[in-house]
Short mmCIF file of C-alpha atoms in Angstrom, two decimals:
data_model
loop_
_atom_site.label_atom_id
_atom_site.label_comp_id
_atom_site.label_asym_id
_atom_site.label_seq_id
_atom_site.Cartn_x
_atom_site.Cartn_y
_atom_site.Cartn_z
CA UNK A 1482 125.97 135.43 121.63
CA UNK A 1483 126.33 139.10 120.68
CA UNK A 1484 127.98 138.16 117.39
CA UNK A 1485 125.19 135.65 116.73
CA UNK A 1486 122.55 138.29 117.44
CA UNK A 1487 124.34 140.82 115.23
CA UNK A 1488 124.54 138.32 112.36
CA UNK A 1489 120.87 137.45 112.82
CA UNK A 1490 120.01 141.15 112.63
CA UNK A 1491 122.13 141.56 109.47
CA UNK A 1492 120.60 138.43 107.87
CA UNK A 1493 117.15 139.98 108.14
CA UNK A 1494 118.02 143.00 106.01
CA UNK A 1495 116.62 143.17 102.47
CA UNK A 1496 119.01 141.77 99.87
CA UNK A 1497 119.72 145.21 98.37
CA UNK A 1498 120.75 146.66 101.75
CA UNK A 1499 122.99 143.65 102.49
CA UNK A 1500 124.55 143.98 99.06
CA UNK A 1501 125.26 147.69 99.64
CA UNK A 1502 126.97 146.94 102.95
CA UNK A 1503 129.06 144.16 101.44
CA UNK A 1504 130.07 146.24 98.41
CA UNK A 1505 131.03 149.06 100.78
CA UNK A 1506 133.25 146.77 102.87
CA UNK A 1507 134.85 145.28 99.75
CA UNK A 1508 135.51 148.71 98.23
CA UNK A 1509 137.05 149.95 101.48
CA UNK A 1510 139.36 146.92 101.56
CA UNK A 1511 140.24 147.19 97.87
CA UNK A 1512 141.03 150.91 97.83
CA UNK A 1513 142.43 150.84 101.37
CA UNK A 1514 144.98 148.12 100.53
CA UNK A 1515 145.88 149.93 97.30
CA UNK A 1516 146.43 153.19 99.17
CA UNK A 1517 148.46 151.57 101.96
CA UNK A 1518 150.79 149.76 99.56
CA UNK A 1519 151.61 152.85 97.48
CA UNK A 1520 154.37 154.02 99.89
CA UNK A 1521 155.93 150.53 99.61
CA UNK A 1522 156.21 150.77 95.82
CA UNK A 1523 157.60 154.31 95.95
CA UNK A 1524 160.40 152.98 98.18
CA UNK A 1525 161.31 149.80 96.29
CA UNK A 1526 161.06 151.41 92.84
CA UNK A 1527 163.01 154.42 91.62
CA UNK A 1528 161.06 157.56 90.68
CA UNK A 1529 161.71 156.80 87.00
CA UNK A 1530 160.41 153.23 87.37
CA UNK A 1531 157.36 154.37 89.32
CA UNK A 1532 156.70 157.02 86.68
CA UNK A 1533 156.94 154.44 83.90
CA UNK A 1534 154.41 152.22 85.68
CA UNK A 1535 152.10 155.23 86.16
CA UNK A 1536 152.27 155.92 82.41
CA UNK A 1537 151.32 152.28 81.76
CA UNK A 1538 148.26 152.58 84.08
CA UNK A 1539 147.19 155.85 82.43
CA UNK A 1540 147.34 154.36 78.92
CA UNK A 1541 145.58 151.20 80.13
CA UNK A 1542 142.68 153.34 81.41
CA UNK A 1543 142.42 155.40 78.22
CA UNK A 1544 142.89 152.58 75.71
CA UNK A 1545 140.35 150.37 77.51
CA UNK A 1546 137.70 153.00 76.70
CA UNK A 1547 138.81 153.35 73.06
CA UNK A 1548 139.42 149.69 72.20
CA UNK A 1549 136.70 147.86 74.20
CA UNK A 1550 134.11 150.68 73.93
CA UNK A 1551 133.62 150.20 77.70
CA UNK A 1552 131.44 147.17 76.95
CA UNK A 1553 131.73 145.82 80.50
CA UNK A 1554 130.20 148.93 82.06
CA UNK A 1555 126.52 149.89 82.00
CA UNK A 1556 125.99 148.54 78.46
CA UNK A 1557 126.32 144.90 79.53
CA UNK A 1558 124.40 145.48 82.78
CA UNK A 1559 121.45 146.83 80.78
CA UNK A 1560 121.68 143.89 78.37
CA UNK A 1561 121.75 141.36 81.21
CA UNK A 1562 118.62 142.89 82.72
CA UNK A 1563 116.83 143.16 79.34
CA UNK A 1564 117.80 139.71 78.07
CA UNK A 1565 117.57 137.74 81.30
CA UNK A 1566 115.60 135.03 79.44
CA UNK A 1567 118.46 134.53 76.98
CA UNK A 1568 121.30 135.31 79.37
CA UNK A 1569 123.90 132.71 78.37
CA UNK A 1570 123.79 133.53 74.66
CA UNK A 1571 123.88 137.27 75.40
CA UNK A 1572 126.98 137.12 77.66
CA UNK A 1573 128.75 134.69 75.31
CA UNK A 1574 128.15 136.95 72.30
CA UNK A 1575 129.41 139.97 74.26
CA UNK A 1576 132.64 138.07 74.95
CA UNK A 1577 132.87 137.41 71.22
CA UNK A 1578 132.45 141.11 70.46
CA UNK A 1579 135.03 142.02 73.10
CA UNK A 1580 137.55 139.50 71.69
CA UNK A 1581 137.05 140.86 68.18
CA UNK A 1582 137.62 144.45 69.32
CA UNK A 1583 140.78 143.62 71.30
CA UNK A 1584 142.17 141.47 68.48
CA UNK A 1585 141.55 144.37 66.09
CA UNK A 1586 143.34 146.70 68.50
CA UNK A 1587 146.38 144.38 68.63
CA UNK A 1588 146.39 144.26 64.81
CA UNK A 1589 146.39 148.07 64.52
CA UNK A 1590 149.26 148.23 67.03
CA UNK A 1591 151.41 145.57 65.34
CA UNK A 1592 151.10 147.22 61.90
CA UNK A 1593 152.94 150.32 63.22
CA UNK A 1594 154.56 149.02 66.41
CA UNK A 1595 157.45 151.51 66.52
CA UNK A 1596 155.16 154.48 65.96
CA UNK A 1597 152.79 153.48 68.79
CA UNK A 1598 155.66 152.70 71.18
CA UNK A 1599 156.94 156.24 70.65
CA UNK A 1600 153.44 157.67 71.22
CA UNK A 1601 152.89 155.67 74.44
CA UNK A 1602 156.51 155.85 75.68
CA UNK A 1603 156.20 152.14 76.50
CA UNK A 1604 157.97 148.93 75.45
CA UNK A 1605 156.36 146.39 73.09
CA UNK A 1606 155.85 143.87 75.91
CA UNK A 1607 154.12 146.51 78.04
CA UNK A 1608 151.76 147.57 75.25
CA UNK A 1609 150.80 143.96 74.56
CA UNK A 1610 150.18 143.54 78.30
CA UNK A 1611 147.72 146.46 78.05
CA UNK A 1612 145.62 144.53 75.51
CA UNK A 1613 145.63 141.32 77.54
CA UNK A 1614 144.83 143.24 80.73
CA UNK A 1615 141.88 145.09 79.18
CA UNK A 1616 140.49 141.82 77.79
CA UNK A 1617 140.76 140.05 81.17
CA UNK A 1618 139.35 142.98 83.15
CA UNK A 1619 136.41 143.24 80.74
CA UNK A 1620 135.75 139.49 81.07
CA UNK A 1621 135.66 139.99 84.82
CA UNK A 1622 133.41 143.01 84.23
CA UNK A 1623 130.86 140.84 82.38
CA UNK A 1624 130.83 138.31 85.23
CA UNK A 1625 130.62 140.98 87.98
CA UNK A 1626 127.76 142.83 86.21
CA UNK A 1627 125.90 139.53 86.11
CA UNK A 1628 126.41 139.08 89.85
CA UNK A 1629 125.25 142.65 90.48
CA UNK A 1630 122.12 142.24 88.36
CA UNK A 1631 121.12 139.11 90.29
CA UNK A 1632 122.35 140.56 93.62
CA UNK A 1633 124.73 137.60 94.02
CA UNK A 1634 127.06 139.66 96.18
CA UNK A 1635 128.84 136.87 98.11
CA UNK A 1636 130.86 135.50 95.16
CA UNK A 1637 131.62 138.96 93.88
CA UNK A 1638 132.87 140.20 97.26
CA UNK A 1639 135.09 137.12 97.59
CA UNK A 1640 136.77 137.74 94.22
CA UNK A 1641 137.20 141.48 94.95
CA UNK A 1642 138.89 140.81 98.30
CA UNK A 1643 141.18 138.05 96.92
CA UNK A 1644 142.34 140.28 94.06
CA UNK A 1645 142.76 143.30 96.37
CA UNK A 1646 145.20 141.29 98.53
CA UNK A 1647 147.06 139.39 95.80
CA UNK A 1648 147.42 142.22 93.26
CA UNK A 1649 149.86 144.39 95.27
CA UNK A 1650 151.51 141.28 96.74
CA UNK A 1651 152.56 139.83 93.36
CA UNK A 1652 153.66 143.31 92.32
CA UNK A 1653 155.93 143.67 95.34
CA UNK A 1654 157.43 140.19 94.81
CA UNK A 1655 158.07 140.94 91.12
CA UNK A 1656 159.74 144.28 91.81
CA UNK A 1657 161.99 142.81 94.53
CA UNK A 1658 163.29 140.06 92.24
CA UNK A 1659 166.77 140.68 90.73
CA UNK A 1660 165.53 141.47 87.22
CA UNK A 1661 166.81 144.12 84.77
CA UNK A 1662 163.31 145.53 84.04
CA UNK A 1663 161.24 145.62 87.26
CA UNK A 1664 158.43 147.65 85.65
CA UNK A 1665 157.72 145.00 83.01
CA UNK A 1666 158.11 142.32 85.70
CA UNK A 1667 155.43 143.97 87.83
CA UNK A 1668 153.10 144.42 84.87
CA UNK A 1669 153.47 140.79 83.73
CA UNK A 1670 152.99 139.48 87.30
CA UNK A 1671 149.71 141.41 87.58
CA UNK A 1672 148.50 140.21 84.16
CA UNK A 1673 149.33 136.58 85.03
CA UNK A 1674 147.39 136.95 88.28
CA UNK A 1675 144.38 138.20 86.31
CA UNK A 1676 144.71 135.21 83.96
CA UNK A 1677 144.46 132.87 86.96
CA UNK A 1678 141.58 134.78 88.55
CA UNK A 1679 139.50 135.74 85.50
CA UNK A 1680 140.47 133.25 82.77
CA UNK A 1681 138.05 130.71 84.22
CA UNK A 1682 135.17 133.20 83.84
CA UNK A 1683 135.77 133.37 80.07
CA UNK A 1684 135.78 129.58 79.76
CA UNK A 1685 132.65 129.19 81.91
CA UNK A 1686 130.72 131.92 80.09
CA UNK A 1687 131.54 130.40 76.69
CA UNK A 1688 130.92 126.85 77.92
CA UNK A 1689 127.23 127.55 78.64
CA UNK A 1690 126.65 128.95 75.14
CA UNK A 1691 129.17 128.71 72.31
CA UNK A 1692 127.81 131.85 70.67
CA UNK A 1693 130.66 134.02 69.43
CA UNK A 1694 128.55 136.20 67.14
CA UNK A 1695 124.88 137.16 67.44
CA UNK A 1696 123.88 140.02 65.15
CA UNK A 1697 121.07 141.46 67.26
CA UNK A 1698 123.12 141.67 70.45
CA UNK A 1699 126.27 142.96 68.74
CA UNK A 1700 124.28 145.66 66.97
CA UNK A 1701 122.51 146.67 70.19
CA UNK A 1702 125.79 146.93 72.11
CA UNK A 1703 127.62 148.88 69.38
CA UNK A 1704 124.72 151.32 68.93
CA UNK A 1705 124.75 151.96 72.68
CA UNK A 1706 128.52 152.21 73.28
CA UNK A 1707 129.91 153.97 70.19
CA UNK A 1708 127.93 157.21 70.79
CA UNK A 1709 129.16 157.02 74.41
CA UNK A 1710 132.84 156.99 73.42
CA UNK A 1711 133.17 160.81 73.53
CA UNK A 1712 131.29 160.72 76.86
CA UNK A 1713 133.80 158.40 78.53
CA UNK A 1714 136.76 160.26 77.03
CA UNK A 1715 135.29 163.59 78.22
CA UNK A 1716 134.91 162.12 81.72
CA UNK A 1717 138.62 161.30 81.72
CA UNK A 1718 139.43 164.85 80.59
CA UNK A 1719 137.16 166.26 83.30
CA UNK A 1720 139.06 164.34 85.99
CA UNK A 1721 142.65 165.00 84.81
CA UNK A 1722 142.68 168.33 82.93
CA UNK A 1723 143.04 170.41 86.13
CA UNK A 1724 146.36 168.83 87.07
CA UNK A 1725 147.79 169.19 83.57
CA UNK A 1726 146.78 172.87 83.33
CA UNK A 1727 148.10 173.67 86.84
CA UNK A 1728 151.43 172.04 86.00
CA UNK A 1729 151.75 174.09 82.81
CA UNK A 1730 150.46 177.45 84.18
CA UNK A 1731 151.58 177.44 87.84
CA UNK A 1732 154.11 174.73 88.65
CA UNK A 1733 154.83 171.10 89.40
CA UNK A 1734 154.66 171.43 93.20
CA UNK A 1735 151.23 173.11 93.03
CA UNK A 1736 150.04 170.31 90.75
CA UNK A 1737 151.28 167.85 93.38
CA UNK A 1738 149.33 169.60 96.14
CA UNK A 1739 146.22 169.58 93.95
CA UNK A 1740 146.70 165.89 93.15
CA UNK A 1741 146.90 165.02 96.85
CA UNK A 1742 143.71 166.92 97.66
CA UNK A 1743 141.98 165.31 94.66
CA UNK A 1744 143.02 161.83 95.80
CA UNK A 1745 141.74 162.44 99.35
CA UNK A 1746 138.52 163.98 98.06
CA UNK A 1747 137.86 160.94 95.92
CA UNK A 1748 138.01 158.68 98.99
CA UNK A 1749 134.27 159.21 99.27
CA UNK A 1750 133.90 157.32 95.99
CA UNK A 1751 134.49 154.22 98.12
CA UNK A 1752 131.00 154.77 99.48
CA UNK A 1753 129.35 156.23 96.38
CA UNK A 1754 130.70 153.43 94.13
CA UNK A 1755 129.26 150.83 96.46
CA UNK A 1756 125.88 152.59 96.49
CA UNK A 1757 125.84 153.08 92.68
CA UNK A 1758 126.75 149.42 92.11
CA UNK A 1759 123.50 148.43 93.84
CA UNK A 1760 121.36 151.39 92.78
CA UNK A 1761 121.94 150.96 89.03
CA UNK A 1762 120.60 147.39 88.64
CA UNK A 1763 117.78 148.25 91.07
CA UNK A 1764 116.65 151.19 88.90
CA UNK A 1765 117.09 149.21 85.65
CA UNK A 1766 114.73 146.54 86.98
CA UNK A 1767 112.30 149.25 88.14
CA UNK A 1768 112.22 150.69 84.61
CA UNK A 1769 111.78 147.23 83.10
CA UNK A 1770 108.87 146.25 85.38
CA UNK A 1771 107.46 149.80 85.81
CA UNK A 1772 107.00 149.32 89.54
CA UNK A 1773 107.98 152.59 91.20
CA UNK A 1774 106.68 152.10 94.76
CA UNK A 1775 109.97 152.18 96.69
CA UNK A 1776 112.11 154.04 94.17
CA UNK A 1777 111.99 157.53 95.71
CA UNK A 1778 112.72 156.27 99.21
CA UNK A 1779 115.65 154.14 98.01
CA UNK A 1780 117.18 157.11 96.18
CA UNK A 1781 116.70 159.30 99.28
CA UNK A 1782 118.57 156.77 101.44
CA UNK A 1783 121.38 156.57 98.88
CA UNK A 1784 121.71 160.36 98.59
CA UNK A 1785 121.67 160.88 102.37
CA UNK A 1786 124.35 158.23 102.85
CA UNK A 1787 126.63 159.88 100.28
CA UNK A 1788 125.98 163.33 101.79
CA UNK A 1789 126.88 162.19 105.32
CA UNK A 1790 130.11 160.53 104.14
CA UNK A 1791 130.97 163.62 102.10
CA UNK A 1792 130.39 165.89 105.10
CA UNK A 1793 132.49 163.72 107.42
CA UNK A 1794 135.36 163.56 104.92
CA UNK A 1795 135.52 167.34 104.68
CA UNK A 1796 135.23 167.68 108.47
CA UNK A 1797 138.45 165.72 109.00
CA UNK A 1798 140.27 166.99 105.88
CA UNK A 1799 143.05 168.83 107.84
CA UNK A 1800 143.82 165.69 109.85
CA UNK A 1801 143.84 163.54 106.68
CA UNK A 1802 146.25 165.93 104.94
CA UNK A 1803 148.57 165.82 107.96
CA UNK A 1804 148.48 162.01 107.95
CA UNK A 1805 149.14 161.55 104.22
CA UNK A 1806 151.70 164.30 103.62
CA UNK A 1807 154.29 166.62 105.22
CA UNK A 1808 153.45 170.23 106.31
CA UNK A 1809 154.18 171.77 102.90
CA UNK A 1810 150.96 170.15 101.64
CA UNK A 1811 148.80 171.91 104.28
CA UNK A 1812 147.13 174.14 101.65
CA UNK A 1813 145.51 171.04 100.17
CA UNK A 1814 142.88 171.06 102.93
CA UNK A 1815 141.15 174.05 101.31
CA UNK A 1816 140.95 172.22 97.98
CA UNK A 1817 139.30 169.19 99.57
CA UNK A 1818 136.10 171.24 100.14
CA UNK A 1819 135.20 171.98 96.49
CA UNK A 1820 136.60 168.69 95.19
CA UNK A 1821 134.78 166.47 97.69
CA UNK A 1822 131.57 168.44 97.05
CA UNK A 1823 132.14 167.73 93.33
CA UNK A 1824 132.16 164.03 94.25
CA UNK A 1825 128.70 164.46 95.78
CA UNK A 1826 127.34 165.98 92.56
CA UNK A 1827 129.03 163.19 90.60
CA UNK A 1828 126.83 160.75 92.53
CA UNK A 1829 123.74 162.83 91.66
CA UNK A 1830 124.76 162.50 87.99
CA UNK A 1831 125.13 158.71 88.41
CA UNK A 1832 121.60 158.55 89.82
CA UNK A 1833 119.93 160.41 86.94
CA UNK A 1834 122.14 158.87 84.24
CA UNK A 1835 120.51 155.47 84.94
CA UNK A 1836 117.53 156.75 82.96
CA UNK A 1837 119.71 157.66 79.98
CA UNK A 1838 121.55 154.33 80.07
CA UNK A 1839 118.42 152.19 80.33
CA UNK A 1840 116.47 153.94 77.57
CA UNK A 1841 119.67 154.14 75.47
CA UNK A 1842 119.46 157.91 74.95
CA UNK A 1843 123.22 158.24 74.78
CA UNK A 1844 123.21 161.46 72.75
CA UNK A 1845 122.39 163.38 75.92
CA UNK A 1846 125.26 161.77 77.83
CA UNK A 1847 127.80 162.50 75.11
CA UNK A 1848 126.68 166.11 74.62
CA UNK A 1849 126.57 166.97 78.32
CA UNK A 1850 129.89 165.25 79.12
CA UNK A 1851 131.70 167.11 76.33
CA UNK A 1852 130.10 170.43 77.33
CA UNK A 1853 131.11 169.93 80.99
CA UNK A 1854 134.69 169.05 80.02
CA UNK A 1855 134.93 172.13 77.80
CA UNK A 1856 133.43 174.31 80.52
CA UNK A 1857 136.02 173.01 82.99
CA UNK A 1858 138.92 173.75 80.61
CA UNK A 1859 137.65 177.26 79.76
CA UNK A 1860 137.12 178.15 83.44
CA UNK A 1861 140.58 176.85 84.35
CA UNK A 1862 142.29 178.98 81.71
CA UNK A 1863 140.21 182.02 82.73
CA UNK A 1864 140.44 181.77 86.54
CA UNK A 1865 143.74 180.04 87.46
CA UNK A 1866 145.94 182.95 86.24
CA UNK A 1867 143.78 185.40 88.18
CA UNK A 1868 143.09 183.54 91.45
CA UNK A 1869 145.78 180.87 91.58
CA UNK A 1870 145.64 177.09 91.42
CA UNK A 1871 143.05 176.86 94.23
CA UNK A 1872 140.53 178.18 91.69
CA UNK A 1873 140.80 174.83 89.88
CA UNK A 1874 138.91 173.16 92.74
CA UNK A 1875 136.00 175.55 92.30
CA UNK A 1876 136.00 175.29 88.48
CA UNK A 1877 135.69 171.52 88.97
CA UNK A 1878 132.80 172.01 91.37
CA UNK A 1879 130.98 174.34 88.96
CA UNK A 1880 131.49 171.86 86.13
CA UNK A 1881 130.09 168.94 88.13
CA UNK A 1882 127.09 170.98 89.35
CA UNK A 1883 126.25 171.81 85.72
CA UNK A 1884 126.98 168.19 84.76
CA UNK A 1885 124.56 166.78 87.37
CA UNK A 1886 121.67 169.12 86.61
CA UNK A 1887 122.01 168.75 82.83
CA UNK A 1888 121.59 164.99 83.31
CA UNK A 1889 118.63 165.60 85.64
CA UNK A 1890 117.00 167.59 82.83
CA UNK A 1891 117.80 164.79 80.35
CA UNK A 1892 116.16 162.25 82.69
CA UNK A 1893 113.07 164.48 82.86
CA UNK A 1894 112.83 164.70 79.05
CA UNK A 1895 113.38 160.96 78.51
CA UNK A 1896 110.86 159.87 81.15
CA UNK A 1897 108.28 162.33 79.83
CA UNK A 1898 108.53 160.66 76.40
CA UNK A 1899 107.90 157.32 78.15
CA UNK A 1900 104.78 158.81 79.81
CA UNK A 1901 106.47 158.52 83.23
CA UNK A 1902 106.61 161.42 85.63
CA UNK A 1903 110.09 162.00 87.01
CA UNK A 1904 108.52 162.62 90.42
CA UNK A 1905 107.44 158.95 90.44
CA UNK A 1906 111.09 157.91 90.57
CA UNK A 1907 113.11 160.78 92.06
CA UNK A 1908 112.18 163.26 94.78
CA UNK A 1909 113.48 166.37 93.04
CA UNK A 1910 112.79 168.76 95.94
CA UNK A 1911 114.65 166.53 98.39
CA UNK A 1912 117.54 166.12 95.95
CA UNK A 1913 117.91 169.89 95.55
CA UNK A 1914 117.63 170.39 99.34
CA UNK A 1915 120.34 167.81 100.04
CA UNK A 1916 122.63 169.33 97.36
CA UNK A 1917 122.19 172.81 98.85
CA UNK A 1918 122.73 171.54 102.38
CA UNK A 1919 125.85 169.67 101.27
CA UNK A 1920 127.34 172.70 99.50
CA UNK A 1921 126.58 175.25 102.25
CA UNK A 1922 127.54 172.84 105.03
CA UNK A 1923 130.89 172.07 103.40
CA UNK A 1924 131.71 175.77 103.02
CA UNK A 1925 130.84 176.37 106.69
CA UNK A 1926 133.08 173.48 107.70
CA UNK A 1927 136.06 174.96 105.82
CA UNK A 1928 135.69 178.13 107.91
CA UNK A 1929 136.02 176.01 111.06
CA UNK A 1930 139.27 174.21 110.13
CA UNK A 1931 141.07 175.93 113.00
CA UNK A 1932 138.82 174.21 115.56
CA UNK A 1933 138.41 170.42 115.67
CA UNK A 1934 135.86 170.75 118.50
CA UNK A 1935 133.52 172.94 116.43
CA UNK A 1936 133.80 170.58 113.48
CA UNK A 1937 132.86 167.62 115.68
CA UNK A 1938 129.86 169.62 116.86
CA UNK A 1939 128.79 170.16 113.25
CA UNK A 1940 129.04 166.43 112.58
CA UNK A 1941 126.75 165.73 115.55
CA UNK A 1942 124.21 168.35 114.39
CA UNK A 1943 124.10 166.98 110.83
CA UNK A 1944 123.87 163.43 112.17
CA UNK A 1945 120.89 164.45 114.32
CA UNK A 1946 119.16 166.12 111.33
CA UNK A 1947 119.66 163.05 109.11
CA UNK A 1948 118.34 160.68 111.81
CA UNK A 1949 115.29 162.93 112.29
CA UNK A 1950 114.65 162.85 108.53
CA UNK A 1951 114.87 159.07 108.50
CA UNK A 1952 112.54 158.70 111.49
CA UNK A 1953 110.06 161.14 109.95
CA UNK A 1954 109.93 159.09 106.76
CA UNK A 1955 108.53 155.77 107.98
CA UNK A 1956 108.78 154.20 104.53
CA UNK A 1957 112.56 154.62 104.55
CA UNK A 1958 112.81 153.12 108.05
CA UNK A 1959 110.68 150.14 106.96
CA UNK A 1960 112.99 149.63 103.99
CA UNK A 1961 116.08 149.60 106.23
CA UNK A 1962 114.52 147.49 108.99
CA UNK A 1963 115.30 143.78 108.85
CA UNK A 1964 112.58 141.58 107.45
CA UNK A 1965 110.89 139.29 109.93
CA UNK A 1966 111.29 136.12 107.95
CA UNK A 1967 112.50 132.80 109.26
CA UNK A 1968 114.49 130.14 107.43
CA UNK A 1969 114.20 131.76 104.05
CA UNK A 1970 116.76 132.53 101.43
CA UNK A 1971 117.20 135.71 99.47
CA UNK A 1972 115.21 135.62 96.28
CA UNK A 1973 116.57 137.12 93.13
CA UNK A 1974 114.61 140.25 92.43
CA UNK A 1975 115.32 140.01 88.74
CA UNK A 1976 113.09 136.96 88.54
CA UNK A 1977 110.08 138.88 89.76
#
C-alpha cells in the first residue's frame, strides 16, 4: 500500500519534474556503473593497455567535436523545437548532414592514414572505430534530443540504463577473451553494441522521411555549429589544461592527485546534467511561445537543487577521498572545494547559454569560451609556480566565475534586442545570492574538514534555509506539488 501511495504521489507531479527525477536516476546509474567498473578494467588490463584505451577515448571526444560539429547537441534540440511541424524531414536531413561529415572525415583519414596514425598513436582499426562510434552516438543524440523536447522520458531512460549495464559488460568480456589485442577487442565490442542499440534509430528516422539533403536545414545547422567549433574546443581545453600544466610544471603524482579531486568534484554533474537536460528544452519552448509565467520559479528550483548537491558533495569530500584512494591522496580534499564550486558556476553558464543557443548568437559563446580558456592557462602559468599545484583549483574557479557572468551579460544583451527583459526569465538577484552563498559556504566547510559533526550541522542549517526559501515562495511549492488530476495522461508541452 505504501508503494502504491508513493507511486500515486509521484504520478501526480508535473511532467517536467518527473522527467528531472528520472533523468537524475538514470544519470546516477550510468555514471555510477561506469565509476564502479573502472577498478575492474585497471586489474584485467595492463597499465599500457589501459593507457591506450584512454588515448582512444580522448581522441574520440575531441574528433567528435571537429568532425560532426557537435550536431547532436543543442543545435538539433533547437531545430526540433523550431521545426516541430516538419519534424521527420528535419531529423532525416540532419542524419544526412551527419553522414556526409563523417564520410568526409574518413576520406581525409584514409588519404594520409600513416600520418594520422602517428598523430593519434592509434591503430587503423581503432581510428576507423572512432568514426563509426561518433556516427552512432550522434544518431542516438538526435533520437534522445527528440525525446527530451517532447518530454518522452520513459523510452530514453530505458535506453540509458540498458547501455549503462551492457557497455562495461561487453568490454569486460572482450578483454578477458584470449586475444592478442585486448584494447581493439574492447573497442570493437563497444562499437558493435552501439550498432545493435542505435542502428535501429537511424533506420527508423530515415524511414519516416527519406530526406538526405534539405538546403534550408543544412544551412541553418552549419551556420549555428561552425562558429561554435572554437567554443567546444575551448571547453575541452578549459577542463583538461590544468592537469597537463601540473604534470609539466610540478610532477606526475601531483597531476594524479588533481585528477582524482577533479573527478570527485564532477560527480555533481550527475545532478546538474539531469537538470540541464530538462531545463534546456523547457526554456527553448518558453522563448518560442513567449510565455514567461513560471520561468523564474523553475530556474530558482534548478539552481537551489544544484547548490544543495554541491554543498553536500563538499561536506563529505574527505570521506569520499578516503573511499576512492589511499592516504597519499588526502591533499585532494582541499582541491574539491574550488573545483566543485566551479561545477556550480558551470551550471549557471548552462542556464544563461540557453538564450544564446536559441537565438543563435553563437559569436558570444565562442568569444567567451576562448577568453575563459586563455584566462585559465595564463593564471595557471602565473600562479602554479608561486603557490603550488593547489592554485590550479582556484584558477579554474576564477575562470568559471568569469565564464558564467560573461554569458549572463550576453543573455542580457540578446534578450534586450528581442525586447524581452532578462528579469522576466531569470531572477538575477536570487542567482547572485545563491552563487555567493555557495562560494562562501563551501570555503567555510573546508575550514571544518577536521570535524565531521560540525559539517553535518552545516548541512542541516543549509537544508533548513533552503526549505524556508521554498515555503516562502508559494509559486515554487505549487510547481513542485503533484497535480490533482485523475485518469489523465501527460500531455506534450511542445504541442501547446
